[in-house]
PDB file of C-alpha atoms in Angstrom:
ATOM      1  CA  MET W   1       0.000   0.000   0.000  1.00  0.00           C
ATOM      2  CA  ARG W   2       2.824   2.412   0.888  1.00  0.00           C
ATOM      3  CA  ASP W   3       4.626   1.816  -2.405  1.00  0.00           C
ATOM      4  CA  GLN W   4       1.446   2.220  -4.440  1.00  0.00           C
ATOM      5  CA  PHE W   5       0.596   5.444  -2.619  1.00  0.00           C
ATOM      6  CA  ARG W   6       4.140   6.734  -3.079  1.00  0.00           C
ATOM      7  CA  SER W   7       3.838   6.212  -6.829  1.00  0.00           C
ATOM      8  CA  TYR W   8       0.507   8.043  -6.861  1.00  0.00           C
ATOM      9  CA  CYS W   9       1.929  10.988  -4.919  1.00  0.00           C
ATOM     10  CA  GLN W  10       5.022  11.263  -7.097  1.00  0.00           C
ATOM     11  CA  GLU W  11       3.270  10.736 -10.431  1.00  0.00           C
ATOM     12  CA  GLN W  12      -0.095  12.458  -9.898  1.00  0.00           C
ATOM     13  CA  LEU W  13       0.364  15.091  -7.186  1.00  0.00           C
ATOM     14  CA  LEU W  14       3.963  16.250  -7.589  1.00  0.00           C
ATOM     15  CA  PRO W  15       3.666  17.472 -11.216  1.00  0.00           C
ATOM     16  CA  ASN W  16       0.770  19.779 -10.273  1.00  0.00           C
ATOM     17  CA  VAL W  17       1.763  20.960  -6.808  1.00  0.00           C
ATOM     18  CA  ILE W  18       3.497  24.214  -7.805  1.00  0.00           C
ATOM     19  CA  GLU W  19       0.565  25.382  -9.919  1.00  0.00           C
ATOM     20  CA  ALA W  20      -1.935  24.357  -7.229  1.00  0.00           C
ATOM     21  CA  ASN W  21       0.052  26.299  -4.636  1.00  0.00           C
ATOM     22  CA  ARG W  22       0.267  29.411  -6.812  1.00  0.00           C
ATOM     23  CA  LYS W  23      -3.454  29.409  -7.592  1.00  0.00           C
ATOM     24  CA  GLU W  24      -4.542  28.226  -4.128  1.00  0.00           C
ATOM     25  CA  HIS W  25      -6.479  25.438  -5.822  1.00  0.00           C
ATOM     26  CA  PHE W  26      -7.785  22.184  -4.339  1.00  0.00           C
ATOM     27  CA  ASP W  27      -9.275  19.524  -6.616  1.00  0.00           C
ATOM     28  CA  ARG W  28     -11.803  17.351  -4.783  1.00  0.00           C
ATOM     29  CA  GLU W  29     -11.036  14.555  -7.255  1.00  0.00           C
ATOM     30  CA  ILE W  30      -7.875  14.001  -5.227  1.00  0.00           C
ATOM     31  CA  VAL W  31     -10.021  12.716  -2.356  1.00  0.00           C
ATOM     32  CA  LYS W  32     -11.773  10.280  -4.690  1.00  0.00           C
ATOM     33  CA  GLN W  33      -8.432   9.088  -6.002  1.00  0.00           C
ATOM     34  CA  MET W  34      -7.164   8.479  -2.468  1.00  0.00           C
ATOM     35  CA  GLY W  35     -10.380   6.586  -1.748  1.00  0.00           C
ATOM     36  CA  GLN W  36      -9.799   4.357  -4.766  1.00  0.00           C
ATOM     37  CA  LEU W  37      -6.330   3.592  -3.431  1.00  0.00           C
ATOM     38  CA  GLY W  38      -7.850   2.518  -0.107  1.00  0.00           C
ATOM     39  CA  VAL W  39      -5.870   4.947   2.051  1.00  0.00           C
ATOM     40  CA  LEU W  40      -8.755   6.940   3.586  1.00  0.00           C
ATOM     41  CA  GLY W  41      -9.694   5.711   7.052  1.00  0.00           C
ATOM     42  CA  CYS W  42      -7.358   2.809   6.389  1.00  0.00           C
ATOM     43  CA  THR W  43      -6.847   1.860  10.059  1.00  0.00           C
ATOM     44  CA  MET W  44     -10.588   1.263  10.412  1.00  0.00           C
ATOM     45  CA  LYS W  45     -11.846  -2.308  10.422  1.00  0.00           C
ATOM     46  CA  GLY W  46     -15.015  -2.709   8.392  1.00  0.00           C
ATOM     47  CA  HIS W  47     -17.166  -0.168   6.535  1.00  0.00           C
ATOM     48  CA  GLY W  48     -14.675  -0.212   3.671  1.00  0.00           C
ATOM     49  CA  GLY W  49     -11.565   0.374   5.777  1.00  0.00           C
ATOM     50  CA  ALA W  50      -8.442  -1.646   5.043  1.00  0.00           C
ATOM     51  CA  GLY W  51      -7.744  -2.358   8.727  1.00  0.00           C
ATOM     52  CA  VAL W  52      -4.017  -1.624   8.519  1.00  0.00           C
ATOM     53  CA  SER W  53      -1.778  -0.719  11.458  1.00  0.00           C
ATOM     54  CA  SER W  54      -1.125   2.733  12.869  1.00  0.00           C
ATOM     55  CA  VAL W  55       2.435   2.464  11.581  1.00  0.00           C
ATOM     56  CA  ALA W  56       1.115   1.822   8.071  1.00  0.00           C
ATOM     57  CA  TYR W  57      -1.100   4.908   8.315  1.00  0.00           C
ATOM     58  CA  GLY W  58       1.917   6.936   9.391  1.00  0.00           C
ATOM     59  CA  LEU W  59       3.923   5.752   6.402  1.00  0.00           C
ATOM     60  CA  LEU W  60       1.140   7.011   4.130  1.00  0.00           C
ATOM     61  CA  ALA W  61       1.060  10.424   5.825  1.00  0.00           C
ATOM     62  CA  ARG W  62       4.833  10.587   5.399  1.00  0.00           C
ATOM     63  CA  GLU W  63       4.598   9.963   1.651  1.00  0.00           C
ATOM     64  CA  ILE W  64       1.921  12.553   0.922  1.00  0.00           C
ATOM     65  CA  GLU W  65       3.644  15.305   2.911  1.00  0.00           C
ATOM     66  CA  LYS W  66       6.790  14.745   0.893  1.00  0.00           C
ATOM     67  CA  ILE W  67       4.730  16.461  -1.808  1.00  0.00           C
ATOM     68  CA  ASP W  68       2.955  19.143   0.234  1.00  0.00           C
ATOM     69  CA  SER W  69       1.582  19.737   3.727  1.00  0.00           C
ATOM     70  CA  GLY W  70      -1.745  20.882   2.289  1.00  0.00           C
ATOM     71  CA  TYR W  71      -2.384  17.505   0.683  1.00  0.00           C
ATOM     72  CA  ARG W  72      -1.501  15.747   3.920  1.00  0.00           C
ATOM     73  CA  SER W  73      -3.865  18.078   5.787  1.00  0.00           C
ATOM     74  CA  ALA W  74      -6.783  17.105   3.535  1.00  0.00           C
ATOM     75  CA  PHE W  75      -5.846  13.435   3.958  1.00  0.00           C
ATOM     76  CA  SER W  76      -5.655  13.729   7.760  1.00  0.00           C
ATOM     77  CA  VAL W  77      -8.922  15.643   8.140  1.00  0.00           C
ATOM     78  CA  GLN W  78     -10.787  13.096   6.043  1.00  0.00           C
ATOM     79  CA  SER W  79      -9.237  10.089   7.798  1.00  0.00           C
ATOM     80  CA  SER W  80      -8.454  10.942  11.422  1.00  0.00           C
ATOM     81  CA  LEU W  81     -10.937  13.715  12.180  1.00  0.00           C
ATOM     82  CA  SER W  82     -14.047  13.144  10.065  1.00  0.00           C
ATOM     83  CA  ILE W  83     -14.081   9.388   9.521  1.00  0.00           C
ATOM     84  CA  GLY W  84     -12.389   8.929  12.902  1.00  0.00           C
ATOM     85  CA  ALA W  85     -15.082  10.822  14.826  1.00  0.00           C
ATOM     86  CA  ILE W  86     -17.893   8.710  13.386  1.00  0.00           C
ATOM     87  CA  TYR W  87     -15.929   5.475  13.757  1.00  0.00           C
ATOM     88  CA  MET W  88     -15.086   6.139  17.424  1.00  0.00           C
ATOM     89  CA  PHE W  89     -18.310   7.745  18.616  1.00  0.00           C
ATOM     90  CA  GLY W  90     -20.978   7.016  16.023  1.00  0.00           C
ATOM     91  CA  SER W  91     -23.825   4.539  16.302  1.00  0.00           C
ATOM     92  CA  ASP W  92     -23.928   1.464  14.076  1.00  0.00           C
ATOM     93  CA  ALA W  93     -26.541   3.210  11.949  1.00  0.00           C
ATOM     94  CA  GLN W  94     -24.334   6.294  11.576  1.00  0.00           C
ATOM     95  CA  LYS W  95     -21.348   4.181  10.621  1.00  0.00           C
ATOM     96  CA  GLU W  96     -23.298   2.263   8.002  1.00  0.00           C
ATOM     97  CA  ARG W  97     -24.786   5.460   6.620  1.00  0.00           C
ATOM     98  CA  PHE W  98     -21.734   7.701   6.394  1.00  0.00           C
ATOM     99  CA  LEU W  99     -18.488   5.747   6.498  1.00  0.00           C
ATOM    100  CA  PRO W 100     -18.518   3.730   3.245  1.00  0.00           C
ATOM    101  CA  LYS W 101     -18.956   6.839   1.079  1.00  0.00           C
ATOM    102  CA  MET W 102     -16.369   8.772   3.087  1.00  0.00           C
ATOM    103  CA  VAL W 103     -13.838   5.946   2.889  1.00  0.00           C
ATOM    104  CA  SER W 104     -14.361   5.738  -0.872  1.00  0.00           C
ATOM    105  CA  GLY W 105     -13.870   9.499  -1.197  1.00  0.00           C
ATOM    106  CA  GLU W 106     -17.338  10.016  -2.652  1.00  0.00           C
ATOM    107  CA  LYS W 107     -18.243  12.174   0.354  1.00  0.00           C
ATOM    108  CA  ILE W 108     -15.793  14.676   1.839  1.00  0.00           C
ATOM    109  CA  GLY W 109     -15.774  15.423   5.556  1.00  0.00           C
ATOM    110  CA  CYS W 110     -14.584  18.267   7.756  1.00  0.00           C
ATOM    111  CA  PHE W 111     -14.155  18.815  11.500  1.00  0.00           C
ATOM    112  CA  GLY W 112     -15.473  22.005  13.077  1.00  0.00           C
ATOM    113  CA  LEU W 113     -14.015  22.849  16.485  1.00  0.00           C
ATOM    114  CA  THR W 114     -12.023  26.114  16.238  1.00  0.00           C
ATOM    115  CA  GLU W 115     -14.029  29.344  16.468  1.00  0.00           C
ATOM    116  CA  PRO W 116     -13.185  32.968  15.628  1.00  0.00           C
ATOM    117  CA  LYS W 117     -12.712  33.824  19.318  1.00  0.00           C
ATOM    118  CA  HIS W 118     -11.710  30.415  20.657  1.00  0.00           C
ATOM    119  CA  GLY W 119      -8.817  28.400  19.264  1.00  0.00           C
ATOM    120  CA  SER W 120      -6.855  26.404  21.837  1.00  0.00           C
ATOM    121  CA  ASP W 121      -9.508  27.140  24.488  1.00  0.00           C
ATOM    122  CA  ALA W 122     -12.092  24.848  22.927  1.00  0.00           C
ATOM    123  CA  GLY W 123     -14.038  24.612  26.183  1.00  0.00           C
ATOM    124  CA  ALA W 124     -15.052  28.261  25.810  1.00  0.00           C
ATOM    125  CA  MET W 125     -16.778  27.668  22.462  1.00  0.00           C
ATOM    126  CA  GLU W 126     -19.851  29.766  21.760  1.00  0.00           C
ATOM    127  CA  THR W 127     -21.577  27.523  19.218  1.00  0.00           C
ATOM    128  CA  ARG W 128     -24.849  26.322  20.745  1.00  0.00           C
ATOM    129  CA  ALA W 129     -27.132  23.350  20.134  1.00  0.00           C
ATOM    130  CA  ILE W 130     -30.710  23.806  21.364  1.00  0.00           C
ATOM    131  CA  TYR W 131     -32.842  20.658  21.585  1.00  0.00           C
ATOM    132  CA  ASP W 132     -36.442  20.704  20.369  1.00  0.00           C
ATOM    133  CA  SER W 133     -38.098  17.813  22.206  1.00  0.00           C
ATOM    134  CA  ASP W 134     -41.287  18.038  20.141  1.00  0.00           C
ATOM    135  CA  LYS W 135     -39.535  17.642  16.786  1.00  0.00           C
ATOM    136  CA  LYS W 136     -36.618  15.603  18.196  1.00  0.00           C
ATOM    137  CA  VAL W 137     -34.046  17.803  16.500  1.00  0.00           C
ATOM    138  CA  TYR W 138     -31.220  20.115  17.518  1.00  0.00           C
ATOM    139  CA  LYS W 139     -30.863  23.669  16.236  1.00  0.00           C
ATOM    140  CA  LEU W 140     -27.240  24.736  15.856  1.00  0.00           C
ATOM    141  CA  ASN W 141     -26.127  28.355  15.884  1.00  0.00           C
ATOM    142  CA  GLY W 142     -22.590  29.710  15.748  1.00  0.00           C
ATOM    143  CA  SER W 143     -19.466  29.832  13.641  1.00  0.00           C
ATOM    144  CA  LYS W 144     -16.277  27.852  13.163  1.00  0.00           C
ATOM    145  CA  THR W 145     -13.168  29.033  11.356  1.00  0.00           C
ATOM    146  CA  TRP W 146      -9.925  27.701   9.857  1.00  0.00           C
ATOM    147  CA  ILE W 147     -11.721  24.471   8.999  1.00  0.00           C
ATOM    148  CA  THR W 148      -9.905  22.370   6.401  1.00  0.00           C
ATOM    149  CA  ASN W 149     -12.222  20.985   3.694  1.00  0.00           C
ATOM    150  CA  SER W 150     -15.286  22.921   4.905  1.00  0.00           C
ATOM    151  CA  PRO W 151     -16.055  24.696   1.586  1.00  0.00           C
ATOM    152  CA  VAL W 152     -16.302  21.335  -0.215  1.00  0.00           C
ATOM    153  CA  ALA W 153     -17.483  19.105   2.645  1.00  0.00           C
ATOM    154  CA  ASP W 154     -20.595  16.971   2.315  1.00  0.00           C
ATOM    155  CA  VAL W 155     -20.444  15.732   5.914  1.00  0.00           C
ATOM    156  CA  LEU W 156     -19.525  18.214   8.654  1.00  0.00           C
ATOM    157  CA  ILE W 157     -18.553  17.111  12.162  1.00  0.00           C
ATOM    158  CA  VAL W 158     -19.424  20.082  14.376  1.00  0.00           C
ATOM    159  CA  TRP W 159     -18.877  20.423  18.119  1.00  0.00           C
ATOM    160  CA  ALA W 160     -21.303  22.567  20.099  1.00  0.00           C
ATOM    161  CA  LYS W 161     -22.494  23.203  23.658  1.00  0.00           C
ATOM    162  CA  CYS W 162     -25.911  21.873  24.598  1.00  0.00           C
ATOM    163  CA  ASP W 163     -28.394  23.299  27.111  1.00  0.00           C
ATOM    164  CA  ASP W 164     -26.665  21.462  29.967  1.00  0.00           C
ATOM    165  CA  GLY W 165     -23.290  23.004  29.077  1.00  0.00           C
ATOM    166  CA  GLN W 166     -21.891  19.710  27.784  1.00  0.00           C
ATOM    167  CA  ILE W 167     -19.970  19.701  24.512  1.00  0.00           C
ATOM    168  CA  ARG W 168     -21.446  17.260  21.997  1.00  0.00           C
ATOM    169  CA  GLY W 169     -20.611  16.273  18.454  1.00  0.00           C
ATOM    170  CA  PHE W 170     -23.083  16.517  15.576  1.00  0.00           C
ATOM    171  CA  VAL W 171     -23.014  15.135  12.050  1.00  0.00           C
ATOM    172  CA  ILE W 172     -24.373  17.802   9.693  1.00  0.00           C
ATOM    173  CA  GLU W 173     -25.321  16.816   6.153  1.00  0.00           C
ATOM    174  CA  ARG W 174     -24.902  19.686   3.738  1.00  0.00           C
ATOM    175  CA  GLU W 175     -27.807  18.636   1.528  1.00  0.00           C
ATOM    176  CA  ALA W 176     -30.205  18.528   4.477  1.00  0.00           C
ATOM    177  CA  ALA W 177     -28.965  21.770   6.064  1.00  0.00           C
ATOM    178  CA  GLY W 178     -29.923  23.943   3.105  1.00  0.00           C
ATOM    179  CA  ASP W 179     -29.242  27.679   3.096  1.00  0.00           C
ATOM    180  CA  ARG W 180     -29.060  27.829   6.899  1.00  0.00           C
ATOM    181  CA  LEU W 181     -25.512  26.519   6.528  1.00  0.00           C
ATOM    182  CA  SER W 182     -22.730  28.333   4.684  1.00  0.00           C
ATOM    183  CA  THR W 183     -19.039  27.499   4.379  1.00  0.00           C
ATOM    184  CA  PRO W 184     -17.158  30.415   2.790  1.00  0.00           C
ATOM    185  CA  LYS W 185     -13.588  29.820   1.670  1.00  0.00           C
ATOM    186  CA  ILE W 186     -10.759  31.681   3.408  1.00  0.00           C
ATOM    187  CA  GLU W 187      -8.682  33.294   0.672  1.00  0.00           C
ATOM    188  CA  GLY W 188      -5.076  34.460   0.637  1.00  0.00           C
ATOM    189  CA  LYS W 189      -3.399  31.892   2.883  1.00  0.00           C
ATOM    190  CA  PHE W 190       0.378  32.029   3.164  1.00  0.00           C
ATOM    191  CA  SER W 191       0.681  28.280   3.713  1.00  0.00           C
ATOM    192  CA  LEU W 192      -1.232  25.027   3.096  1.00  0.00           C
ATOM    193  CA  ARG W 193      -2.435  26.553  -0.157  1.00  0.00           C
ATOM    194  CA  THR W 194      -3.025  23.188  -1.831  1.00  0.00           C
ATOM    195  CA  SER W 195      -5.736  22.394   0.715  1.00  0.00           C
ATOM    196  CA  ILE W 196      -8.997  24.307   0.976  1.00  0.00           C
ATOM    197  CA  THR W 197      -9.856  26.086   4.228  1.00  0.00           C
ATOM    198  CA  GLY W 198     -12.998  27.915   5.254  1.00  0.00           C
ATOM    199  CA  MET W 199     -15.576  28.748   7.879  1.00  0.00           C
ATOM    200  CA  ILE W 200     -18.764  27.025   9.025  1.00  0.00           C
ATOM    201  CA  LEU W 201     -21.603  29.481   9.617  1.00  0.00           C
ATOM    202  CA  MET W 202     -24.790  28.097  11.169  1.00  0.00           C
ATOM    203  CA  ASP W 203     -28.110  29.901  11.519  1.00  0.00           C
ATOM    204  CA  ASN W 204     -30.593  27.525  13.159  1.00  0.00           C
ATOM    205  CA  VAL W 205     -29.230  24.533  11.268  1.00  0.00           C
ATOM    206  CA  ILE W 206     -31.555  21.597  11.913  1.00  0.00           C
ATOM    207  CA  VAL W 207     -29.834  18.366  12.939  1.00  0.00           C
ATOM    208  CA  PRO W 208     -31.938  15.266  13.731  1.00  0.00           C
ATOM    209  CA  GLU W 209     -31.179  13.631  17.065  1.00  0.00           C
ATOM    210  CA  GLU W 210     -30.023  10.469  15.304  1.00  0.00           C
ATOM    211  CA  ASN W 211     -27.050  12.502  14.023  1.00  0.00           C
ATOM    212  CA  LEU W 212     -25.764  13.117  17.565  1.00  0.00           C
ATOM    213  CA  LEU W 213     -22.444  11.408  18.357  1.00  0.00           C
ATOM    214  CA  ASN W 214     -22.272   9.276  21.493  1.00  0.00           C
ATOM    215  CA  VAL W 215     -19.703  11.240  23.489  1.00  0.00           C
ATOM    216  CA  GLN W 216     -19.770  14.155  25.908  1.00  0.00           C
ATOM    217  CA  GLY W 217     -17.170  16.767  26.795  1.00  0.00           C
ATOM    218  CA  LEU W 218     -13.804  17.551  25.272  1.00  0.00           C
ATOM    219  CA  LYS W 219     -12.916  13.859  25.247  1.00  0.00           C
ATOM    220  CA  GLY W 220     -14.685  13.642  21.885  1.00  0.00           C
ATOM    221  CA  PRO W 221     -12.823  16.234  19.824  1.00  0.00           C
ATOM    222  CA  PHE W 222      -9.525  15.758  21.652  1.00  0.00           C
ATOM    223  CA  SER W 223      -9.512  11.998  20.980  1.00  0.00           C
ATOM    224  CA  CYS W 224      -9.860  12.748  17.281  1.00  0.00           C
ATOM    225  CA  LEU W 225      -7.168  15.425  17.429  1.00  0.00           C
ATOM    226  CA  ASN W 226      -4.724  13.064  19.151  1.00  0.00           C
ATOM    227  CA  ASN W 227      -5.016  10.654  16.225  1.00  0.00           C
ATOM    228  CA  ALA W 228      -4.594  13.504  13.754  1.00  0.00           C
ATOM    229  CA  ARG W 229      -1.495  14.792  15.540  1.00  0.00           C
ATOM    230  CA  TYR W 230       0.061  11.357  15.277  1.00  0.00           C
ATOM    231  CA  GLY W 231      -0.310  11.579  11.496  1.00  0.00           C
ATOM    232  CA  ILE W 232       1.034  15.132  11.518  1.00  0.00           C
ATOM    233  CA  ALA W 233       4.234  13.888  13.182  1.00  0.00           C
ATOM    234  CA  TRP W 234       4.745  11.421  10.341  1.00  0.00           C
ATOM    235  CA  GLY W 235       3.940  14.190   7.880  1.00  0.00           C
ATOM    236  CA  ALA W 236       6.581  16.470   9.375  1.00  0.00           C
ATOM    237  CA  LEU W 237       9.052  13.623   8.971  1.00  0.00           C
ATOM    238  CA  GLY W 238       8.128  13.315   5.300  1.00  0.00           C
ATOM    239  CA  ALA W 239       8.586  17.054   4.780  1.00  0.00           C
ATOM    240  CA  ALA W 240      12.002  16.900   6.449  1.00  0.00           C
ATOM    241  CA  GLU W 241      13.056  14.003   4.224  1.00  0.00           C
ATOM    242  CA  ALA W 242      11.938  15.905   1.137  1.00  0.00           C
ATOM    243  CA  CYS W 243      13.992  18.925   2.219  1.00  0.00           C
ATOM    244  CA  LEU W 244      17.023  16.719   2.799  1.00  0.00           C
ATOM    245  CA  ASN W 245      16.736  15.047  -0.608  1.00  0.00           C
ATOM    246  CA  ILE W 246      16.264  18.354  -2.430  1.00  0.00           C
ATOM    247  CA  ALA W 247      19.193  19.955  -0.589  1.00  0.00           C
ATOM    248  CA  ARG W 248      21.440  16.967  -1.272  1.00  0.00           C
ATOM    249  CA  SER W 249      20.582  16.928  -4.974  1.00  0.00           C
ATOM    250  CA  TYR W 250      21.177  20.661  -5.276  1.00  0.00           C
ATOM    251  CA  THR W 251      24.560  20.578  -3.555  1.00  0.00           C
ATOM    252  CA  LEU W 252      25.677  17.737  -5.827  1.00  0.00           C
ATOM    253  CA  GLU W 253      24.565  19.536  -8.989  1.00  0.00           C
ATOM    254  CA  ARG W 254      25.527  23.120  -8.139  1.00  0.00           C
ATOM    255  CA  LYS W 255      29.192  23.830  -8.851  1.00  0.00           C
ATOM    256  CA  GLN W 256      31.275  26.708  -7.525  1.00  0.00           C
ATOM    257  CA  PHE W 257      35.023  27.100  -8.055  1.00  0.00           C
ATOM    258  CA  LYS W 258      35.000  24.030 -10.331  1.00  0.00           C
ATOM    259  CA  ARG W 259      33.570  21.620  -7.785  1.00  0.00           C
ATOM    260  CA  PRO W 260      30.104  20.785  -6.389  1.00  0.00           C
ATOM    261  CA  LEU W 261      28.943  22.480  -3.204  1.00  0.00           C
ATOM    262  CA  ALA W 262      28.716  19.023  -1.630  1.00  0.00           C
ATOM    263  CA  ALA W 263      32.514  18.805  -1.700  1.00  0.00           C
ATOM    264  CA  ASN W 264      32.705  21.438   1.042  1.00  0.00           C
ATOM    265  CA  GLN W 265      33.040  20.021   4.530  1.00  0.00           C
ATOM    266  CA  LEU W 266      30.626  22.540   6.077  1.00  0.00           C
ATOM    267  CA  VAL W 267      27.908  21.558   3.592  1.00  0.00           C
ATOM    268  CA  GLN W 268      28.566  17.890   4.336  1.00  0.00           C
ATOM    269  CA  LYS W 269      28.218  18.631   8.061  1.00  0.00           C
ATOM    270  CA  LYS W 270      24.835  20.289   7.513  1.00  0.00           C
ATOM    271  CA  LEU W 271      23.579  17.386   5.412  1.00  0.00           C
ATOM    272  CA  ALA W 272      24.799  14.888   8.004  1.00  0.00           C
ATOM    273  CA  ASP W 273      22.983  16.788  10.756  1.00  0.00           C
ATOM    274  CA  MET W 274      19.811  16.773   8.677  1.00  0.00           C
ATOM    275  CA  MET W 275      20.107  13.042   8.110  1.00  0.00           C
ATOM    276  CA  CYS W 276      20.571  12.428  11.842  1.00  0.00           C
ATOM    277  CA  ASP W 277      17.479  14.488  12.667  1.00  0.00           C
ATOM    278  CA  VAL W 278      15.423  12.545  10.127  1.00  0.00           C
ATOM    279  CA  ALA W 279      16.664   9.218  11.500  1.00  0.00           C
ATOM    280  CA  ILE W 280      15.798  10.213  15.078  1.00  0.00           C
ATOM    281  CA  GLY W 281      12.382  11.443  13.963  1.00  0.00           C
ATOM    282  CA  LEU W 282      11.683   8.168  12.177  1.00  0.00           C
ATOM    283  CA  GLN W 283      12.459   6.139  15.296  1.00  0.00           C
ATOM    284  CA  ALA W 284      10.210   8.367  17.417  1.00  0.00           C
ATOM    285  CA  CYS W 285       7.300   8.018  14.976  1.00  0.00           C
ATOM    286  CA  LEU W 286       7.765   4.259  14.722  1.00  0.00           C
ATOM    287  CA  ARG W 287       7.797   3.933  18.500  1.00  0.00           C
ATOM    288  CA  VAL W 288       4.578   5.901  18.951  1.00  0.00           C
ATOM    289  CA  GLY W 289       2.890   3.964  16.146  1.00  0.00           C
ATOM    290  CA  ARG W 290       3.833   0.611  17.638  1.00  0.00           C
ATOM    291  CA  LEU W 291       2.590   1.713  21.051  1.00  0.00           C
ATOM    292  CA  LYS W 292      -0.725   2.746  19.465  1.00  0.00           C
ATOM    293  CA  ASP W 293      -1.009  -0.635  17.793  1.00  0.00           C
ATOM    294  CA  GLU W 294      -0.488  -2.243  21.213  1.00  0.00           C
ATOM    295  CA  ASN W 295      -3.216   0.019  22.686  1.00  0.00           C
ATOM    296  CA  ARG W 296      -0.644   1.593  24.971  1.00  0.00           C
TER     297      ARG W 296
END
């Protein structure tokens, strides 16, 4: 799976990454292509998931971030945050309804936690979910920002405070939400320009009670984020390896004073230090992945 995904990243994503970065363009077909390769939600057992190890998932995140962090971000949000939230806290009916199409890439997901006034302090969120006992629905009001995939998402995982002050997770379907839901794109990013980022604006968005996730408090979103951060660590490793390989190639090709830059001892020292850092990072990521696979 790793080798197949590496070929896809190098042959399909790499040739277009510079243009996508310049134009701040994200093609949702990329998600479908990743679904066809079986890499979305790949640690999940059942519902279309490949059931691979945490280490295997990390190796995939490493390969895609060798191309660009924005692509890895879209991959992580779909797998760890969106699919992960439903897989960990969803009912059997929710899993059967949403996961197969998200794993295949037919449906794109996003994860709405961060708000305009509340980033790290998620417990202070202002988004509210009011329960209507007569209609057995929740009405969601509020806004989320810096949400990867939100402008193109079909399934939105949104965290909100209920009447009792408890934070709960809701699965919002764009088609059902109608014009009470909007997800404007955030333009002019300096980084992650190959992924698409936006807001989630809710004005009495109706969510049926069967779309409520079975978890209360910050345990829900933070459990998802922990899994995502694990993938981010592997991604950072992939980015570091890409930098090392590019720097090494350049210093071998670039000649000054009739010899390549790589012939200079100081350049060799810098490359050796980079290689050591990458090797240490790889061992750290492998260790965490193996501990996850042992449920430790």
